[in-house]
Short mmCIF file of C-alpha atoms in Angstrom, two decimals:
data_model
loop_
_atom_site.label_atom_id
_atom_site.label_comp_id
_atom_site.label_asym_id
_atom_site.label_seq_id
_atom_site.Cartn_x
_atom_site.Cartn_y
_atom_site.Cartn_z
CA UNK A 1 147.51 42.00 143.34
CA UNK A 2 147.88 39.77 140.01
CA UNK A 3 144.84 41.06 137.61
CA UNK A 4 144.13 37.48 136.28
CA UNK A 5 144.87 33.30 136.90
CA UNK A 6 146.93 31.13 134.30
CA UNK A 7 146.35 28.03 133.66
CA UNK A 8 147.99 25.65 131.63
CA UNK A 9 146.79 23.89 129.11
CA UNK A 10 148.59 20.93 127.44
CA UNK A 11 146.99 21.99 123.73
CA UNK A 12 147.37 26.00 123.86
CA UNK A 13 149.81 26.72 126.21
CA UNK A 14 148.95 29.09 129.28
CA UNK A 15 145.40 30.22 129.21
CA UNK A 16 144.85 33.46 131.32
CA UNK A 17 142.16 33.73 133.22
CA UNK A 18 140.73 37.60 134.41
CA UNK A 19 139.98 37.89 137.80
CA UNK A 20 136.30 38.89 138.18
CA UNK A 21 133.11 37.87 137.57
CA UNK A 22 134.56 35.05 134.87
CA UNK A 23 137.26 33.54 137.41
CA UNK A 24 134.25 33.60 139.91
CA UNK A 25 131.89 31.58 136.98
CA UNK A 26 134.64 28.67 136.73
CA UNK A 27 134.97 28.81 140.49
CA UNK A 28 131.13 28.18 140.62
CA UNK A 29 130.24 24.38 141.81
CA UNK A 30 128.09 24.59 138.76
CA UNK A 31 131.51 24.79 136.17
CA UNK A 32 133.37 22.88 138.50
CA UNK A 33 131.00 20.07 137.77
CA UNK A 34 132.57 19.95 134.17
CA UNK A 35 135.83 18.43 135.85
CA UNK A 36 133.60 15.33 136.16
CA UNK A 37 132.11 14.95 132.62
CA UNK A 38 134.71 13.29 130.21
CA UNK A 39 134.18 15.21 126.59
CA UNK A 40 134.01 12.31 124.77
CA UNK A 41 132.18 9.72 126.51
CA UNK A 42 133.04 6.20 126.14
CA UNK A 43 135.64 7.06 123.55
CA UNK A 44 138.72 5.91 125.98
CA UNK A 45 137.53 2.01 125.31
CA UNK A 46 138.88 2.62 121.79
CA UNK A 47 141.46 5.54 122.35
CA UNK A 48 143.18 4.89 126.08
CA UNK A 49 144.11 8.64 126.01
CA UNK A 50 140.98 10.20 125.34
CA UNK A 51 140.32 10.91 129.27
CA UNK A 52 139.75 14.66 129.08
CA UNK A 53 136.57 16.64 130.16
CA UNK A 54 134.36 19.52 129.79
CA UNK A 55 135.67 21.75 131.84
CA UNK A 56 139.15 21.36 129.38
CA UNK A 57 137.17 21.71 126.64
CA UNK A 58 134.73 24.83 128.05
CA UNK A 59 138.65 27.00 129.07
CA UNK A 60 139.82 26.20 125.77
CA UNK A 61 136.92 27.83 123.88
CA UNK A 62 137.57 30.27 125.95
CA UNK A 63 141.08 30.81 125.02
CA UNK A 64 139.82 30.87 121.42
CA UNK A 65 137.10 33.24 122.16
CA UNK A 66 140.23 35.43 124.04
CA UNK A 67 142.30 35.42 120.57
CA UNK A 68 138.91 35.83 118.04
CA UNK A 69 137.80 39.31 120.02
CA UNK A 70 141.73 40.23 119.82
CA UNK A 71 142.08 39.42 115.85
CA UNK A 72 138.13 41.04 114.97
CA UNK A 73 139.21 44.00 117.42
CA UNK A 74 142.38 44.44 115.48
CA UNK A 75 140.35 44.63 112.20
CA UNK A 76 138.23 47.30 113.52
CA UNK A 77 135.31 45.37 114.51
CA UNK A 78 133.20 47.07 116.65
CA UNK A 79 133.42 45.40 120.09
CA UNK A 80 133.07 47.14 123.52
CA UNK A 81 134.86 45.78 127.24
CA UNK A 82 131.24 44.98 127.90
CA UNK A 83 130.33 42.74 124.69
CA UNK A 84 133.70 41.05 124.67
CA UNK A 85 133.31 39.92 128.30
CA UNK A 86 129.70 38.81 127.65
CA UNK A 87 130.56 36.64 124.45
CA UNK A 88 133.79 35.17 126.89
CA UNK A 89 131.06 34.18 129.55
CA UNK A 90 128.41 32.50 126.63
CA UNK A 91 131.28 30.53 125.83
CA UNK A 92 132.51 29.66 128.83
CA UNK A 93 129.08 28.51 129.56
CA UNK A 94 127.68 26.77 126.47
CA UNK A 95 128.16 23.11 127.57
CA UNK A 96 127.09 23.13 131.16
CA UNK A 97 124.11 21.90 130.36
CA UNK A 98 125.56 18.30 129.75
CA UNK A 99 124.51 15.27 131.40
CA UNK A 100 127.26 12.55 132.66
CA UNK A 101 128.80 10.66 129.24
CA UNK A 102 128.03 14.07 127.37
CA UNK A 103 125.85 12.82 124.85
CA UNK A 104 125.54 9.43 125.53
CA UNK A 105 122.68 9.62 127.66
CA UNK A 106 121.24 12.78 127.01
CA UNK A 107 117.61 11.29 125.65
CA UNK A 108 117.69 8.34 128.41
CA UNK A 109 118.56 9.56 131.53
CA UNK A 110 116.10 12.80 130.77
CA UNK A 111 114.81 14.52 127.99
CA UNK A 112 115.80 17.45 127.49
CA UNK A 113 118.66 18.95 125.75
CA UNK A 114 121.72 20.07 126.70
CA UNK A 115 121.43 23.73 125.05
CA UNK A 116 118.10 23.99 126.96
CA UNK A 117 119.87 23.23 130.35
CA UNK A 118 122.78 25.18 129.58
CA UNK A 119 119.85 28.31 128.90
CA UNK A 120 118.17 27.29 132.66
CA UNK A 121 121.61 27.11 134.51
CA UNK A 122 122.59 30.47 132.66
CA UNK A 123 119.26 31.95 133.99
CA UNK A 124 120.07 30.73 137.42
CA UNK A 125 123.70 31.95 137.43
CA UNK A 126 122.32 35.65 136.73
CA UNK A 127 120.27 35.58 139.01
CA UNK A 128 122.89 34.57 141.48
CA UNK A 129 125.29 37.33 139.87
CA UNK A 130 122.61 40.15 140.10
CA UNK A 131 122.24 40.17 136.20
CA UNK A 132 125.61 39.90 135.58
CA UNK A 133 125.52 37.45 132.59
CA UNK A 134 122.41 39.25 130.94
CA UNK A 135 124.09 40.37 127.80
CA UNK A 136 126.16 36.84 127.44
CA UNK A 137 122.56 34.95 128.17
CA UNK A 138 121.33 37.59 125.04
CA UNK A 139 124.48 36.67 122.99
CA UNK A 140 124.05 32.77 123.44
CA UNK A 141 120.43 32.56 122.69
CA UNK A 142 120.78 34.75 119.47
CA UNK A 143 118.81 37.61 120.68
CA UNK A 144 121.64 40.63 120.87
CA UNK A 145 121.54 42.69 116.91
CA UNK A 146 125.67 41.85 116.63
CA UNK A 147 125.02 38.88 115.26
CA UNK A 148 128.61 37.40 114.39
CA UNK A 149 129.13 37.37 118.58
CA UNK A 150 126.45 34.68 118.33
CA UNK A 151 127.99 32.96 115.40
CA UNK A 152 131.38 33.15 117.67
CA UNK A 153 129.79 30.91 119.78
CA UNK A 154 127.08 29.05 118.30
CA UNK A 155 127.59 28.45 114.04
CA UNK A 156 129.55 26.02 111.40
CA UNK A 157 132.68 27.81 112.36
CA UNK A 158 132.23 28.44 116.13
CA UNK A 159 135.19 28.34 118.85
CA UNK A 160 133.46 25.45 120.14
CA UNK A 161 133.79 23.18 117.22
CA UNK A 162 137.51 25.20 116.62
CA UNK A 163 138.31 23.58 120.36
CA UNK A 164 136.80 20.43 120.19
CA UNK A 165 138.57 19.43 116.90
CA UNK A 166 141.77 20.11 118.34
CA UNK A 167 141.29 18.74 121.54
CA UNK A 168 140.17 15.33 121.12
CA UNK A 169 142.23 14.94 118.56
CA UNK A 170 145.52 15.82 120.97
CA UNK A 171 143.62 13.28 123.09
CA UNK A 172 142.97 10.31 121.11
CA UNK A 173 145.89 10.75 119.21
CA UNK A 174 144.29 10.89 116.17
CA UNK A 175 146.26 13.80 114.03
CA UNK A 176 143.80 13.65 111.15
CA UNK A 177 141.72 16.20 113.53
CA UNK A 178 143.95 18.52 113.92
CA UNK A 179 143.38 21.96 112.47
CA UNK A 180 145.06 25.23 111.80
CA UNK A 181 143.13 27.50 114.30
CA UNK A 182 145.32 29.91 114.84
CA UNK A 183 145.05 31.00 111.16
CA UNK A 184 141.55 30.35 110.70
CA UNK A 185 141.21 33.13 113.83
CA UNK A 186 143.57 35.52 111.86
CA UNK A 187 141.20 35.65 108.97
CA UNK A 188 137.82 36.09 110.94
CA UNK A 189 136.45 39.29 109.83
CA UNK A 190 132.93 41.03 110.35
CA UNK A 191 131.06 42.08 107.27
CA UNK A 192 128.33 43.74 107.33
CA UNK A 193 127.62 42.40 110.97
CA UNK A 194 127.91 38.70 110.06
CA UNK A 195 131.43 36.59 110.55
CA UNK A 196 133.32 36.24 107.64
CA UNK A 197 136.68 34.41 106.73
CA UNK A 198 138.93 36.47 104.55
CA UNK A 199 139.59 34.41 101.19
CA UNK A 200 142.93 33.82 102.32
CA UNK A 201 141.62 31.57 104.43
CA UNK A 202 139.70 29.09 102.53
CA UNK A 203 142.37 26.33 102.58
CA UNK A 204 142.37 26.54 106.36
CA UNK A 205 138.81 26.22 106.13
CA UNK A 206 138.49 23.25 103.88
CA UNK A 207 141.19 21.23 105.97
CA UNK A 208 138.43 22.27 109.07
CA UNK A 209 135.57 20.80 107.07
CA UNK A 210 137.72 17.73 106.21
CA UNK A 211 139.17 17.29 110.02
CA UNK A 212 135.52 17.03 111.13
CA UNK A 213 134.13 14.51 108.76
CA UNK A 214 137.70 12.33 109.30
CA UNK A 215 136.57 12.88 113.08
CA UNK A 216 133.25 12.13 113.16
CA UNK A 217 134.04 8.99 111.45
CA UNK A 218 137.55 7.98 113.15
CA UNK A 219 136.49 9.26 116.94
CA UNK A 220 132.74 9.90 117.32
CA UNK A 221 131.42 7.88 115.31
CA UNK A 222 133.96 4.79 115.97
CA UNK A 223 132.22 1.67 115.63
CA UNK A 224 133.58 0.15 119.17
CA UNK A 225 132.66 3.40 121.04
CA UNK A 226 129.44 3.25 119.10
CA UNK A 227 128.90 -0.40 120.83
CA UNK A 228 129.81 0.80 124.10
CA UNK A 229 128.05 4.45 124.27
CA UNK A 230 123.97 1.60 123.28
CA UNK A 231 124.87 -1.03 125.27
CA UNK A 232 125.04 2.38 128.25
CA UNK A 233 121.72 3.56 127.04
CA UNK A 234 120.39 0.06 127.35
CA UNK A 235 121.57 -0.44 130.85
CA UNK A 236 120.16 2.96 131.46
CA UNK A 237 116.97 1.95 129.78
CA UNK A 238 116.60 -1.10 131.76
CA UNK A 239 117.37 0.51 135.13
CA UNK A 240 114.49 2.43 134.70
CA UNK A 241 111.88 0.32 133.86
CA UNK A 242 112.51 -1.77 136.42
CA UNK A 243 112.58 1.08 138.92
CA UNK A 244 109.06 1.74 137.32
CA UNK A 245 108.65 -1.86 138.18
CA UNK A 246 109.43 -0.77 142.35
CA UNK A 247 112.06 -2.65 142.10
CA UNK A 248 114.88 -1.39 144.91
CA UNK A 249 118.18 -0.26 142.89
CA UNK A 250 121.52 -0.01 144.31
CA UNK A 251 122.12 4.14 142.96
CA UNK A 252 124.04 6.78 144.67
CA UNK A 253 122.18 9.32 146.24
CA UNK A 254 122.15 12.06 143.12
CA UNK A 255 120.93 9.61 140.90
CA UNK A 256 117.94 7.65 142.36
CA UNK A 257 115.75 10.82 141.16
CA UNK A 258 116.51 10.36 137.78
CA UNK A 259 116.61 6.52 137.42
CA UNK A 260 112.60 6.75 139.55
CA UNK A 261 111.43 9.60 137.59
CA UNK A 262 110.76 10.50 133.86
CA UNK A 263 111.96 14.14 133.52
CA UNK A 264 111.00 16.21 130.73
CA UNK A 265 111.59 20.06 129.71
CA UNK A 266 108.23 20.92 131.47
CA UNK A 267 109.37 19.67 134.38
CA UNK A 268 112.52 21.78 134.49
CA UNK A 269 110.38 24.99 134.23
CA UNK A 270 107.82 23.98 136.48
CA UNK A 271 110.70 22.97 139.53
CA UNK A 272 113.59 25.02 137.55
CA UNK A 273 115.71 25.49 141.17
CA UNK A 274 115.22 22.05 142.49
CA UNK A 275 115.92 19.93 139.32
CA UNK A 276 118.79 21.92 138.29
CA UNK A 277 120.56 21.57 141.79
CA UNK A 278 119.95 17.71 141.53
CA UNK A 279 120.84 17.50 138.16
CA UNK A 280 124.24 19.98 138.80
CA UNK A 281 125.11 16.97 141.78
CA UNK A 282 125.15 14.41 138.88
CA UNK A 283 128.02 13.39 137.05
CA UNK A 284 130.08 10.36 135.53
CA UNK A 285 131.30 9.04 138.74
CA UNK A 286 127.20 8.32 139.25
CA UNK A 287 126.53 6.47 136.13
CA UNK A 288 129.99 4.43 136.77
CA UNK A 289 129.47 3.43 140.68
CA UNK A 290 125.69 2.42 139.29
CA UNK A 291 126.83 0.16 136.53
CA UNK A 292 129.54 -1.59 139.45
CA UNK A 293 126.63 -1.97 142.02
CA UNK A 294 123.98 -3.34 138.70
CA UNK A 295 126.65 -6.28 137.78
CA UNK A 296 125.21 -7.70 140.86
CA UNK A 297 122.12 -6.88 140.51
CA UNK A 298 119.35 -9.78 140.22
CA UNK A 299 117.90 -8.85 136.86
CA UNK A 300 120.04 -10.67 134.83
CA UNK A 301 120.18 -8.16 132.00
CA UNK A 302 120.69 -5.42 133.32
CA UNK A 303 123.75 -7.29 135.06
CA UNK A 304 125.46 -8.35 132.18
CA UNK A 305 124.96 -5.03 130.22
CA UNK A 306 126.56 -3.33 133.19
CA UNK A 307 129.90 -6.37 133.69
CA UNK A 308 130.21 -5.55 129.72
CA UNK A 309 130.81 -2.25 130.07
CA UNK A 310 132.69 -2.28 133.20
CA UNK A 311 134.36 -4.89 132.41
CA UNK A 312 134.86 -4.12 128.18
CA UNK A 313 133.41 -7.33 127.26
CA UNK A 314 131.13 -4.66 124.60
CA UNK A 315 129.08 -5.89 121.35
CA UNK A 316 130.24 -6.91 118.61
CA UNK A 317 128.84 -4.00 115.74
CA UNK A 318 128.26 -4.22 112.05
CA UNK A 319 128.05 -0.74 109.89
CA UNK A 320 126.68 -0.89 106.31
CA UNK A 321 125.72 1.90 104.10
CA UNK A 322 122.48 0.31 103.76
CA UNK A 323 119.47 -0.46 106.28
CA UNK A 324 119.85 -3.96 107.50
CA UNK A 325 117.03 -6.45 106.42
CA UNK A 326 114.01 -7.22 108.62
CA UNK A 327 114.93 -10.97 108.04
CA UNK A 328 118.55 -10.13 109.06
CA UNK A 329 116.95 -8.63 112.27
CA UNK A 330 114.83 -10.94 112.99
CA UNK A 331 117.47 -14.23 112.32
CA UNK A 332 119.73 -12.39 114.98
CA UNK A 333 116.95 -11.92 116.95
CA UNK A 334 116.83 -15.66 117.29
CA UNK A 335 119.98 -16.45 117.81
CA UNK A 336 119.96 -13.95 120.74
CA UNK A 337 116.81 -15.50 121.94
CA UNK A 338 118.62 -19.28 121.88
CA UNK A 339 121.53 -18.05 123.05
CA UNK A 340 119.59 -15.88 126.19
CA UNK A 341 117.39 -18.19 126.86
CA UNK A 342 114.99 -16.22 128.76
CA UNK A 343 111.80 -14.02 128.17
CA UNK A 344 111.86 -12.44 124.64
CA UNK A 345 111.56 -8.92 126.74
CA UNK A 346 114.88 -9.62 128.15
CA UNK A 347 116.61 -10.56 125.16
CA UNK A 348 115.25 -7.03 123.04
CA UNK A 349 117.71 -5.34 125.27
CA UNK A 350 120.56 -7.53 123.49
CA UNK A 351 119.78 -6.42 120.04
CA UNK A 352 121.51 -3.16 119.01
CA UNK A 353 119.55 -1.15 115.95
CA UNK A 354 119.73 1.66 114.36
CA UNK A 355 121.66 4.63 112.13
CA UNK A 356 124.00 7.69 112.60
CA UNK A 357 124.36 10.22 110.05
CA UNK A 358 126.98 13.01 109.64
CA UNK A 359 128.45 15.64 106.86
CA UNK A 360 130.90 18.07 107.33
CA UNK A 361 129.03 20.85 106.37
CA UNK A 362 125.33 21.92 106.05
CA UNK A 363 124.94 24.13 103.03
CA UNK A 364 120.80 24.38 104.57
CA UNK A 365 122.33 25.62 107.65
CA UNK A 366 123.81 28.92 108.35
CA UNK A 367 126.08 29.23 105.79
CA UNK A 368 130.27 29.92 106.37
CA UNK A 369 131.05 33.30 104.38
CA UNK A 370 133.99 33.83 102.47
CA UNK A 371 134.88 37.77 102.11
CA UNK A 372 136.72 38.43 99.06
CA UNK A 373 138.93 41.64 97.93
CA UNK A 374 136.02 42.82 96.29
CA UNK A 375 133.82 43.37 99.22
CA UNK A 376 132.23 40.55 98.30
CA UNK A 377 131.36 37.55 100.47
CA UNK A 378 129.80 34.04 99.59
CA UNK A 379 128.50 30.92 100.95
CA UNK A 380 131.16 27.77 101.54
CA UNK A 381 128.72 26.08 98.94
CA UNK A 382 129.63 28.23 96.18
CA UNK A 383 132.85 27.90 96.39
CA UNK A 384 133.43 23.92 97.49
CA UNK A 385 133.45 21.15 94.70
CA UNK A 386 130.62 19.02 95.36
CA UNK A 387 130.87 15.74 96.95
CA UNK A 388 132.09 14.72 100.13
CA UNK A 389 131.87 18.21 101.68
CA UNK A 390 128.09 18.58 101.34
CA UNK A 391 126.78 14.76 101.37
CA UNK A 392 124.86 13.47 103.99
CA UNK A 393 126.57 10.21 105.10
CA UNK A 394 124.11 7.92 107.01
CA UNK A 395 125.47 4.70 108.13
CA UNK A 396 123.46 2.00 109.64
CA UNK A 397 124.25 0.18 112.77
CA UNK A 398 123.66 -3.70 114.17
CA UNK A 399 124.70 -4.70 117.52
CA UNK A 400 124.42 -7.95 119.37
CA UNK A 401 126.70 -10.02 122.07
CA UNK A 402 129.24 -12.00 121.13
CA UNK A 403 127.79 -15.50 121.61
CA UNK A 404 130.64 -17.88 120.79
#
């Protein structure tokens, strides 16, 4: 009998997959769920390709994980069968906490975050595997001594951000993302029980720091995709007050809890089992067949925020690297009320406000290391000219229709 399943992946090749309890975890309705989550949202309205999903995204970190253990192994880092398995699974895992649209609507549809969900669902899973994923559930919330397996998962130079970079930018098309991985994961090292990068390395890791912030800016961050991902959390936003309103919404069946109920963390521990299979039945085919039954909906705002986004009729944005004035605000906000010409209430769902900030690396946060020849290792922020690397860019957002 083969020992393990291949797949293939269009950005590493074949990934191979042991049989065992980490097959069975993919196999799980819970991972398969993933298939049904695009990675990047609404992104496809501005890059056609960008179509891929979690569950791409979640095997490819695992790859990565696959080839760090091999290259920290090779170094002599001390890693048993049993941890290298466990940091595989936290991987594997880390994103199935996310709601349909990944981020999009992860403050509007409930609020709670998708680490915290990803935790829950872990907790679940062990308890379905007879405490199978203990050690990875240890690993993934930071609580296991080794601490570079947590940082292997979960830091400013994690396989998830390593995948992610490269993935949507084989998606989109956009090559300014792409990054030299494979390197970077030759010069991991452990020093004194952190994760290091040898100094060989720090080219690779610059181009990595510059990849994101190109990314963040080019992809994420796109001003059309910015448009489309508010005017979702509007709709979203005005579903549910009128549902609070007892107003009867068209919804398929996994989603009429969420759009009739305000769900918060407390709520997840209180009804952990029953939330979590309800939420584990939603996914973006939910939040799409709800926007095509709203365009016909009778509240006429919710009915043209859903035929724009079905539709791609989206808002036109303005970005500036300054807040926009009140008077600014409040002449659009006018103009949207002439234009509307309805109830003021209405016409607040029409006006788009607010800011996005980004840098490519957080000196405050955990810092990357740099190991030297000297047995010496040092913070990215040492060793990086100041300027674009470290600054906090915050750009400020201002969306209305197009009311020609």
């Amino acid at each position: 009998m083969p020992r393990h399943k291949i797949f293939n992946d269009p950005v590493y090749g074949f990934v191979t997959v042991p049989y065992g309890i980490i097959f069975n975890l993919i196999e799980h309705p819970y991972f398969q769920r993933l298939r049904r989550i695009k990675q990047v949202s609404l992104t496809h309205y501005v890059y056609p390709g960008a179509l891929h999903t979690r569950f791409h995204h979640a095997l490819g970190a695992f790859h990565l994980m696959t080839e760090a253990i091999e290259a920290l192994r090779f170094k002599g880092a001390d890693i048993s069968d049993e941890e290298a398995e466990a940091v595989k699974i936290a991987i594997l895992l880390h994103d199935i906490g996310h709601g349909p649209f990944s981020h999009t609507l992860e403050n509007t549809l409930i609020n709670v975050h998708h680490e915290r969900l990803s935790q829950l669902f872990m907790q679940k899973l062990n308890e379905e595997f007879k405490g199978a994923l203990s050690l990875a559930i240890r690993i993934f919330d930071d609580s296991y001594p080794k601490k570079f397996l947590h940082q292997l998962v979960s830091s400013q130079l994690d396989m998830d951000r390593m995948d992610y970079l490269n993935r949507d930018s084989f998606f989109t098309g956009v090559y300014e993302g792409v990054i030299g991985y494979d390197r970077i994961i030759k010069m991991l090292a452990v020093h004194e029980g952190e994760l290091v990068v040898e100094e060989k390395g720090i080219y690779s890791i610059e181009k990595f720091l510059i990849a994101r912030r190109l990314m963040y800016w080019q992809v994420y961050l796109h001003k059309t995709v910015l448009s489309a991902e508010q005017m979702m959390i509007q709709a979203l936003r005005r579903a549910k007050q009128i549902a609070k309103q007892g107003v009867k919404l068209y919804c398929p069946p996994n989603m009429e809890l969420f759009i009739y109920n305000d769900f918060a963390e407390a709520d997840f521990l209180s009804r952990r089992d029953e939330l979590l299979e309800a939420f584990a039945g939603l996914d973006d085919a939910d939040i799409s067949a709800s926007l095509k039954g709203w365009m016909k909906t009778e509240d006429r705002v919710l009915a043209f925020l859903a035929t724009g986004l079905v539709n791609r009729r989206l808002f036109k944005l303005e970005l500036a690297d300054q807040p926009f004035s009140a008077s600014y605000l409040e002449t659009l906000g006018q103009k949207i009320d002439q234009w509307w010409r309805g109830p003021a209430e209405e016409s607040a769902y029409l006006l788009l406000s607010g800011k996005e900030s980004n840098h490519a690396y957080n000196p405050q946060s955990e810092e990357i290391k740099m190991l030297f020849k000297n047995g010496v290792a040092k913070p990215m922020s040492e060793l990086l000219e100041p300027g674009l690397h470290f600054k906090n860019v915050t750009k400020y957002y201002v969306g209305y229709p197009k009311m020609g």
